[in-house]
mmCIF file with all atom_site columns, C-alpha atoms in Angstrom:
data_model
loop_
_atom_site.group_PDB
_atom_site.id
_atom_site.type_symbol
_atom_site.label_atom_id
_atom_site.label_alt_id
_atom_site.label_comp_id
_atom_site.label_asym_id
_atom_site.label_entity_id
_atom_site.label_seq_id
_atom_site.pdbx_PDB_ins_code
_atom_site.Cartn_x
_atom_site.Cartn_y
_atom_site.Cartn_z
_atom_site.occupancy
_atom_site.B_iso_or_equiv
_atom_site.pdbx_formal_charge
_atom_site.auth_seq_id
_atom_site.auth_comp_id
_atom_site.auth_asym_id
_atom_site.auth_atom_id
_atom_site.pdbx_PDB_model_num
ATOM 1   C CA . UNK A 1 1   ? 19.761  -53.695 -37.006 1.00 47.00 ? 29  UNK A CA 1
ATOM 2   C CA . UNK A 1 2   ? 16.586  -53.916 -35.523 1.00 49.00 ? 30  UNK A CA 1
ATOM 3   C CA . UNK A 1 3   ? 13.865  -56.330 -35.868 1.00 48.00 ? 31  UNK A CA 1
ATOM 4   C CA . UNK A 1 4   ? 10.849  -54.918 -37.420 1.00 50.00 ? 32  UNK A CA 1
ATOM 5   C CA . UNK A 1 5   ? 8.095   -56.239 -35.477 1.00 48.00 ? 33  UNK A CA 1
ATOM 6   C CA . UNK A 1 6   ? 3.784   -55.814 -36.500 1.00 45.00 ? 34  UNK A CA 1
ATOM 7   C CA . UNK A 1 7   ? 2.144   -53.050 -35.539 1.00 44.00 ? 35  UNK A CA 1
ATOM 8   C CA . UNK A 1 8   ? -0.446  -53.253 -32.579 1.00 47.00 ? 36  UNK A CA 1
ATOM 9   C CA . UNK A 1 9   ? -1.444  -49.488 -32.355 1.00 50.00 ? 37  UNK A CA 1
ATOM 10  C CA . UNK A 1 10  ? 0.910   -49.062 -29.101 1.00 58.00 ? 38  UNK A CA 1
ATOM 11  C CA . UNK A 1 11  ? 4.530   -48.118 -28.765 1.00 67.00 ? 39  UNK A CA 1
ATOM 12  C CA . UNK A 1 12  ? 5.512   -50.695 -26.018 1.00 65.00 ? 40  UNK A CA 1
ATOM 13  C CA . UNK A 1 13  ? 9.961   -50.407 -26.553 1.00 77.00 ? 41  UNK A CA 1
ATOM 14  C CA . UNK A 1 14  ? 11.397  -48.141 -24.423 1.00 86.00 ? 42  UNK A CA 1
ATOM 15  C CA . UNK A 1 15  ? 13.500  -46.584 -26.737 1.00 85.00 ? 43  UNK A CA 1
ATOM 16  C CA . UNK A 1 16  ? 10.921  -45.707 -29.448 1.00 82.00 ? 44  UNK A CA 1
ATOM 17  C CA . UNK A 1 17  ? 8.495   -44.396 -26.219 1.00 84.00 ? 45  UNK A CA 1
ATOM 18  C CA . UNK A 1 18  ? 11.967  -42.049 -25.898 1.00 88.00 ? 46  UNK A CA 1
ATOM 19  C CA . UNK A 1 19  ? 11.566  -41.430 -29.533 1.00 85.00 ? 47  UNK A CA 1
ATOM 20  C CA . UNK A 1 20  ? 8.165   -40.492 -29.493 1.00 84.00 ? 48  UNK A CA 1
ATOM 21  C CA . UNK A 1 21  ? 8.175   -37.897 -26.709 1.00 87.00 ? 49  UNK A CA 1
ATOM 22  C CA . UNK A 1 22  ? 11.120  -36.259 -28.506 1.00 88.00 ? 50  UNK A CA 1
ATOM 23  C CA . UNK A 1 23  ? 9.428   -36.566 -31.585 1.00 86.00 ? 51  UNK A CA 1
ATOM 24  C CA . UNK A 1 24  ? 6.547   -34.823 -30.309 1.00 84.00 ? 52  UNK A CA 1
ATOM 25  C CA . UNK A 1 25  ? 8.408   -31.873 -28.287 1.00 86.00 ? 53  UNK A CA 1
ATOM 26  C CA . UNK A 1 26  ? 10.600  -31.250 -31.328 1.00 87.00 ? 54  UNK A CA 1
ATOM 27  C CA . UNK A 1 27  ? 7.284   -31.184 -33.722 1.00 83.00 ? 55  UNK A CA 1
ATOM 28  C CA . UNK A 1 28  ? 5.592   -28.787 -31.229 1.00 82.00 ? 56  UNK A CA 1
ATOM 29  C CA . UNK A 1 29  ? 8.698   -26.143 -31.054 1.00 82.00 ? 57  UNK A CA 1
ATOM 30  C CA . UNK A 1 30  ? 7.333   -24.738 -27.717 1.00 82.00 ? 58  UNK A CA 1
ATOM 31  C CA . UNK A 1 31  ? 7.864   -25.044 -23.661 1.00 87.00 ? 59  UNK A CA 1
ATOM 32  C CA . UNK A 1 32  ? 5.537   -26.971 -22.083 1.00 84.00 ? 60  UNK A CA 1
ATOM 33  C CA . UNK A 1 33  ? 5.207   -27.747 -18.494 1.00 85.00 ? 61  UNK A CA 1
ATOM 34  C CA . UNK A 1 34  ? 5.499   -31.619 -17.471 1.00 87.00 ? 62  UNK A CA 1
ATOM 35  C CA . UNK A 1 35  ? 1.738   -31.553 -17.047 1.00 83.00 ? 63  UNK A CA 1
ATOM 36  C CA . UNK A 1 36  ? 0.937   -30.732 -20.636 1.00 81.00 ? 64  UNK A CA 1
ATOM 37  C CA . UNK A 1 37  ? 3.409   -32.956 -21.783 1.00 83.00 ? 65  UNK A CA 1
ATOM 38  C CA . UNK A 1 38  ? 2.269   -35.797 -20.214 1.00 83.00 ? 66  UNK A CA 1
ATOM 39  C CA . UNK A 1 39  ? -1.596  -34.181 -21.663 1.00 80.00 ? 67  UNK A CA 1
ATOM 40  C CA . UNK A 1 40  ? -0.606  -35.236 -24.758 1.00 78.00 ? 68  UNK A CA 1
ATOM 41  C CA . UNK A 1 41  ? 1.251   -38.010 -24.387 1.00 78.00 ? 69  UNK A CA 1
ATOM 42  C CA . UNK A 1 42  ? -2.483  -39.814 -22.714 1.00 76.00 ? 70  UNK A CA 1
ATOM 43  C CA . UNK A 1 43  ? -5.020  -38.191 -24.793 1.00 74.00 ? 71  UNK A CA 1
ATOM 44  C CA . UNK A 1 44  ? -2.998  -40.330 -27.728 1.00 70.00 ? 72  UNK A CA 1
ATOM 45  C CA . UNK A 1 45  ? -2.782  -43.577 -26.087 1.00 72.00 ? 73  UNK A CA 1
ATOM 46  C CA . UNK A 1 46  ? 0.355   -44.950 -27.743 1.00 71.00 ? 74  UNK A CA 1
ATOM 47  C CA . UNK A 1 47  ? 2.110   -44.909 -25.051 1.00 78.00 ? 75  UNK A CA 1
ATOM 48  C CA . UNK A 1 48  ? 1.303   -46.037 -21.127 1.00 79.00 ? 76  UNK A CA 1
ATOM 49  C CA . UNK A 1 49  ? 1.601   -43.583 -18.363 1.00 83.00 ? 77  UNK A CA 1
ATOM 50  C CA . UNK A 1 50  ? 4.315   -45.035 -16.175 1.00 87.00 ? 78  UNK A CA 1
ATOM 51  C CA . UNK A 1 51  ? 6.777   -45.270 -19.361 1.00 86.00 ? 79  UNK A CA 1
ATOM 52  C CA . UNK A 1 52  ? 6.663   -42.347 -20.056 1.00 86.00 ? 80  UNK A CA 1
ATOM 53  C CA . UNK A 1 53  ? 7.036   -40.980 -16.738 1.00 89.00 ? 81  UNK A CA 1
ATOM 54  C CA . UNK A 1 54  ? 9.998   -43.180 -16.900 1.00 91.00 ? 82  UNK A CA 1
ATOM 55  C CA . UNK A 1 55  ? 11.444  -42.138 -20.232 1.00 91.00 ? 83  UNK A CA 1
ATOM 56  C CA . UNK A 1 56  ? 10.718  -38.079 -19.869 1.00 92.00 ? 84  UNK A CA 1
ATOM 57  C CA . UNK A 1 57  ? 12.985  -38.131 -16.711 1.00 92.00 ? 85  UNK A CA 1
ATOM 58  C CA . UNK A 1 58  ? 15.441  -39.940 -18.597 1.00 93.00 ? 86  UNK A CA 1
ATOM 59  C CA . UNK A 1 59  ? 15.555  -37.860 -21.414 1.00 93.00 ? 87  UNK A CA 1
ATOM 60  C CA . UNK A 1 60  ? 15.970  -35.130 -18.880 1.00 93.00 ? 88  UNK A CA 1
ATOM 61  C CA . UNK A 1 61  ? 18.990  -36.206 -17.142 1.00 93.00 ? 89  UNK A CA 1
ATOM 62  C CA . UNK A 1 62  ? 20.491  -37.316 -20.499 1.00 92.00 ? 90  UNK A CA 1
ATOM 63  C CA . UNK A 1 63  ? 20.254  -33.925 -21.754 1.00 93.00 ? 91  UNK A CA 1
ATOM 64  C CA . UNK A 1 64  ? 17.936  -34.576 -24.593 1.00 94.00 ? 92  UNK A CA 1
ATOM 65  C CA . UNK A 1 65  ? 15.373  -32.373 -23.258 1.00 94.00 ? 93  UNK A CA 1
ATOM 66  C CA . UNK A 1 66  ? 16.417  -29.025 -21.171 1.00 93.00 ? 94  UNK A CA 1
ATOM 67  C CA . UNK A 1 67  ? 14.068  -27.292 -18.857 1.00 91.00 ? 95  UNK A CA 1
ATOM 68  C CA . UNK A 1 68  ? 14.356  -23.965 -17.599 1.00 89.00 ? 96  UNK A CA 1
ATOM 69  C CA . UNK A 1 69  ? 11.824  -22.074 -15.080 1.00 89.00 ? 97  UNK A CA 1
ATOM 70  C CA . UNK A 1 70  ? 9.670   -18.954 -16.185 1.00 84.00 ? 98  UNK A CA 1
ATOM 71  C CA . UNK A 1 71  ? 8.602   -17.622 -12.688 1.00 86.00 ? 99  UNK A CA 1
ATOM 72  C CA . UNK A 1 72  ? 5.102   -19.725 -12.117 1.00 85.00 ? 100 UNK A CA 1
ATOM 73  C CA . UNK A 1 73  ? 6.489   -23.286 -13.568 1.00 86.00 ? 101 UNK A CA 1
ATOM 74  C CA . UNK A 1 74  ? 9.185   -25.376 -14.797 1.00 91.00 ? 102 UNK A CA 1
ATOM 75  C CA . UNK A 1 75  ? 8.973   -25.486 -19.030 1.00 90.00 ? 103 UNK A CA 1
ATOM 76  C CA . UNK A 1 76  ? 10.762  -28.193 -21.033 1.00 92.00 ? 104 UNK A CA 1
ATOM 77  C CA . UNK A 1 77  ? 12.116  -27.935 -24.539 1.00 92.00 ? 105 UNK A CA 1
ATOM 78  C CA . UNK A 1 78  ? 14.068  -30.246 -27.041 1.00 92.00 ? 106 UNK A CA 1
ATOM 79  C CA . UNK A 1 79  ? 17.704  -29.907 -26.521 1.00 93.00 ? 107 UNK A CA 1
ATOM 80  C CA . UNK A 1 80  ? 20.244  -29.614 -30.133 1.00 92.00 ? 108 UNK A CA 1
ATOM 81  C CA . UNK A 1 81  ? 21.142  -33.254 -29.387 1.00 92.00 ? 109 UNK A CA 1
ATOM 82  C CA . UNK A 1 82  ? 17.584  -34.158 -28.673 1.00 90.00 ? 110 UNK A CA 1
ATOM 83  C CA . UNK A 1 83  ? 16.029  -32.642 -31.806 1.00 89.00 ? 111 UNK A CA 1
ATOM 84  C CA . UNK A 1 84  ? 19.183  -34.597 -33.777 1.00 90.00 ? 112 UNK A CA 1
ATOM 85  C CA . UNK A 1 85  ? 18.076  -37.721 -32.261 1.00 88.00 ? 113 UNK A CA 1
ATOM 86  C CA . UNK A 1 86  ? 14.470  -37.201 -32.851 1.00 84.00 ? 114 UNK A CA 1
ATOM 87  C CA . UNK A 1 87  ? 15.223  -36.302 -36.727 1.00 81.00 ? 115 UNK A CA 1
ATOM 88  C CA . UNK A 1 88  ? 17.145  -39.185 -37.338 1.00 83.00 ? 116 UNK A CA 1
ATOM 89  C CA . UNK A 1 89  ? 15.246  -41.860 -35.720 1.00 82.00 ? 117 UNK A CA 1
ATOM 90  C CA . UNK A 1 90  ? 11.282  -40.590 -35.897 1.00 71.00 ? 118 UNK A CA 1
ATOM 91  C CA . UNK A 1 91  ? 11.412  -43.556 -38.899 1.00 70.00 ? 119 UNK A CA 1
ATOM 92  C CA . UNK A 1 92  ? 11.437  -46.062 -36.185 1.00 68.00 ? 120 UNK A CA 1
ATOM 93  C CA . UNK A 1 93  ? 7.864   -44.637 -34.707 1.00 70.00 ? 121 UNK A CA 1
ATOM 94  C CA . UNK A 1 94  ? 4.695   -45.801 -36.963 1.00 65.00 ? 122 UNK A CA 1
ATOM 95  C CA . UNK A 1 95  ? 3.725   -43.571 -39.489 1.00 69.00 ? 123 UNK A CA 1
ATOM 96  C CA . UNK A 1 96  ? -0.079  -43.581 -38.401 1.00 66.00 ? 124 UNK A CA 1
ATOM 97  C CA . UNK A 1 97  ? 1.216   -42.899 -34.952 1.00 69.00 ? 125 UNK A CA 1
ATOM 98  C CA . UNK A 1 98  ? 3.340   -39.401 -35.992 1.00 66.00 ? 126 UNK A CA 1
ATOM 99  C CA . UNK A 1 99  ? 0.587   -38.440 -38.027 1.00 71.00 ? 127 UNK A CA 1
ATOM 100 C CA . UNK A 1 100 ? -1.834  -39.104 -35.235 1.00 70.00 ? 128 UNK A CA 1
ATOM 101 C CA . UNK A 1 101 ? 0.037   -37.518 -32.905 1.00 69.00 ? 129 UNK A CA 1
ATOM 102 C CA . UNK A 1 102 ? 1.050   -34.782 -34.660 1.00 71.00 ? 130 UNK A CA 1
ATOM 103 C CA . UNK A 1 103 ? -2.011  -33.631 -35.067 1.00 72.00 ? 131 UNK A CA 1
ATOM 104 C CA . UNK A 1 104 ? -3.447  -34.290 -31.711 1.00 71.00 ? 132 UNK A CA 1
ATOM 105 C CA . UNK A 1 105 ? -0.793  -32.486 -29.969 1.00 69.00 ? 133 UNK A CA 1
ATOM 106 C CA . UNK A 1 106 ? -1.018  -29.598 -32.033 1.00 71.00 ? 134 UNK A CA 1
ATOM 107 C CA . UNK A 1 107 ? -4.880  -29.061 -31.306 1.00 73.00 ? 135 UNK A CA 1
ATOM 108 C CA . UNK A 1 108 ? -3.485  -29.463 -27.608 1.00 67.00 ? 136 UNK A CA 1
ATOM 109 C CA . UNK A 1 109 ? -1.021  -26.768 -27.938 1.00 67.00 ? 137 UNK A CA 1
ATOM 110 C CA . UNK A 1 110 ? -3.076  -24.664 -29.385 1.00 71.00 ? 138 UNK A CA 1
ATOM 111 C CA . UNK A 1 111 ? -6.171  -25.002 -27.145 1.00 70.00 ? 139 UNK A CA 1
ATOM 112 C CA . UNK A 1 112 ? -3.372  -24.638 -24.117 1.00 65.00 ? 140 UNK A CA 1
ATOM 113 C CA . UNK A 1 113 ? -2.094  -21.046 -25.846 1.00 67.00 ? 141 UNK A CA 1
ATOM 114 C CA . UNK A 1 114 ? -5.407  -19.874 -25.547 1.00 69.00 ? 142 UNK A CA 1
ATOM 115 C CA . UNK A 1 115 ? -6.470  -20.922 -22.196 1.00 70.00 ? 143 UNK A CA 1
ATOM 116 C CA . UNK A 1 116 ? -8.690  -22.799 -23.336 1.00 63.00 ? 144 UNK A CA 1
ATOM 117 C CA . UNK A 1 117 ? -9.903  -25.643 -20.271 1.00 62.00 ? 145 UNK A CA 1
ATOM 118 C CA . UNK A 1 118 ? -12.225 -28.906 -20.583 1.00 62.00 ? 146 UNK A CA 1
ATOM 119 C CA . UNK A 1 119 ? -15.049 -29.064 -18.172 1.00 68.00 ? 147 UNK A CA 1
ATOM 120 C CA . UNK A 1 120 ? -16.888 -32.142 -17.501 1.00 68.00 ? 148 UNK A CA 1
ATOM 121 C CA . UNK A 1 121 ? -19.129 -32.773 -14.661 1.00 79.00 ? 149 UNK A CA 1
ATOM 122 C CA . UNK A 1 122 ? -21.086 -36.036 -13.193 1.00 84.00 ? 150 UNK A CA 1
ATOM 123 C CA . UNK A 1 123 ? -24.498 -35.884 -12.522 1.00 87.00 ? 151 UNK A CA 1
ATOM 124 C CA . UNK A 1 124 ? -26.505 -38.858 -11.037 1.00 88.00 ? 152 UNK A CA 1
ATOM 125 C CA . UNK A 1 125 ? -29.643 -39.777 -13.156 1.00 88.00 ? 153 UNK A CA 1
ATOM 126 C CA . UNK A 1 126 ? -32.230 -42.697 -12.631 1.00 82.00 ? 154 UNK A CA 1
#
């Protein structure tokens, strides 16, 4: 059993940053490229760059996520044993964070279906 430990708004255990990303993927029911994936994953700040560049490659080679290539890039999708996993264990991820998340990455998705692009741009002032 695991120890339950107090919240501090990040998702710093490997495992539950595993969680989370199939969590998310299985939520979203779509291919995404790595890029968008990793969109999400930054814009809500639970969980650090480099893990989950770390854990998203694992998941890959485990099988838990299965990618397949449309023509113009490689997509990624929940595998059967990766949506099982994420079912059973989302309890272990906050449930501010799903929520959070959930909704976050589904404003993502759908900007991304449309084609919809942020521009920002830097101007120099006095």
């Amino acid at each position: 059993m695991r120890k339950t430990k107090k919240y501090d708004g990040e998702i710093n255990d490997m495992i539950d940053v595993k969680i989370f990303i199939l969590f998310l993927l299985d939520e979203l029911r779509y291919p995404l490229g790595e890029s968008v994936i990793r969109e999400i994953m930054s814009e809500n700040g639970a969980v650090g760059r480099f893990d989950f560049a770390e854990c998203f490659s694992e998941l890959v080679e485990l099988g838990h996520i299965t990618s397949y290539d449309d023509g113009k890039e490689t997509l990624y999708v929940v595998s059967p044993l990766g949506h099982m996993v994420a079912s059973e264990l989302q309890g272990n991820i906050h449930n501010s964070i799903r929520e959070k998340s959930r909704m976050l990455a589904m404003k993502h998705l759908s900007l991304h279906l449309r084609g919809a692009t942020t521009e920002h741009k830097v101007e120099k002032t006095e």
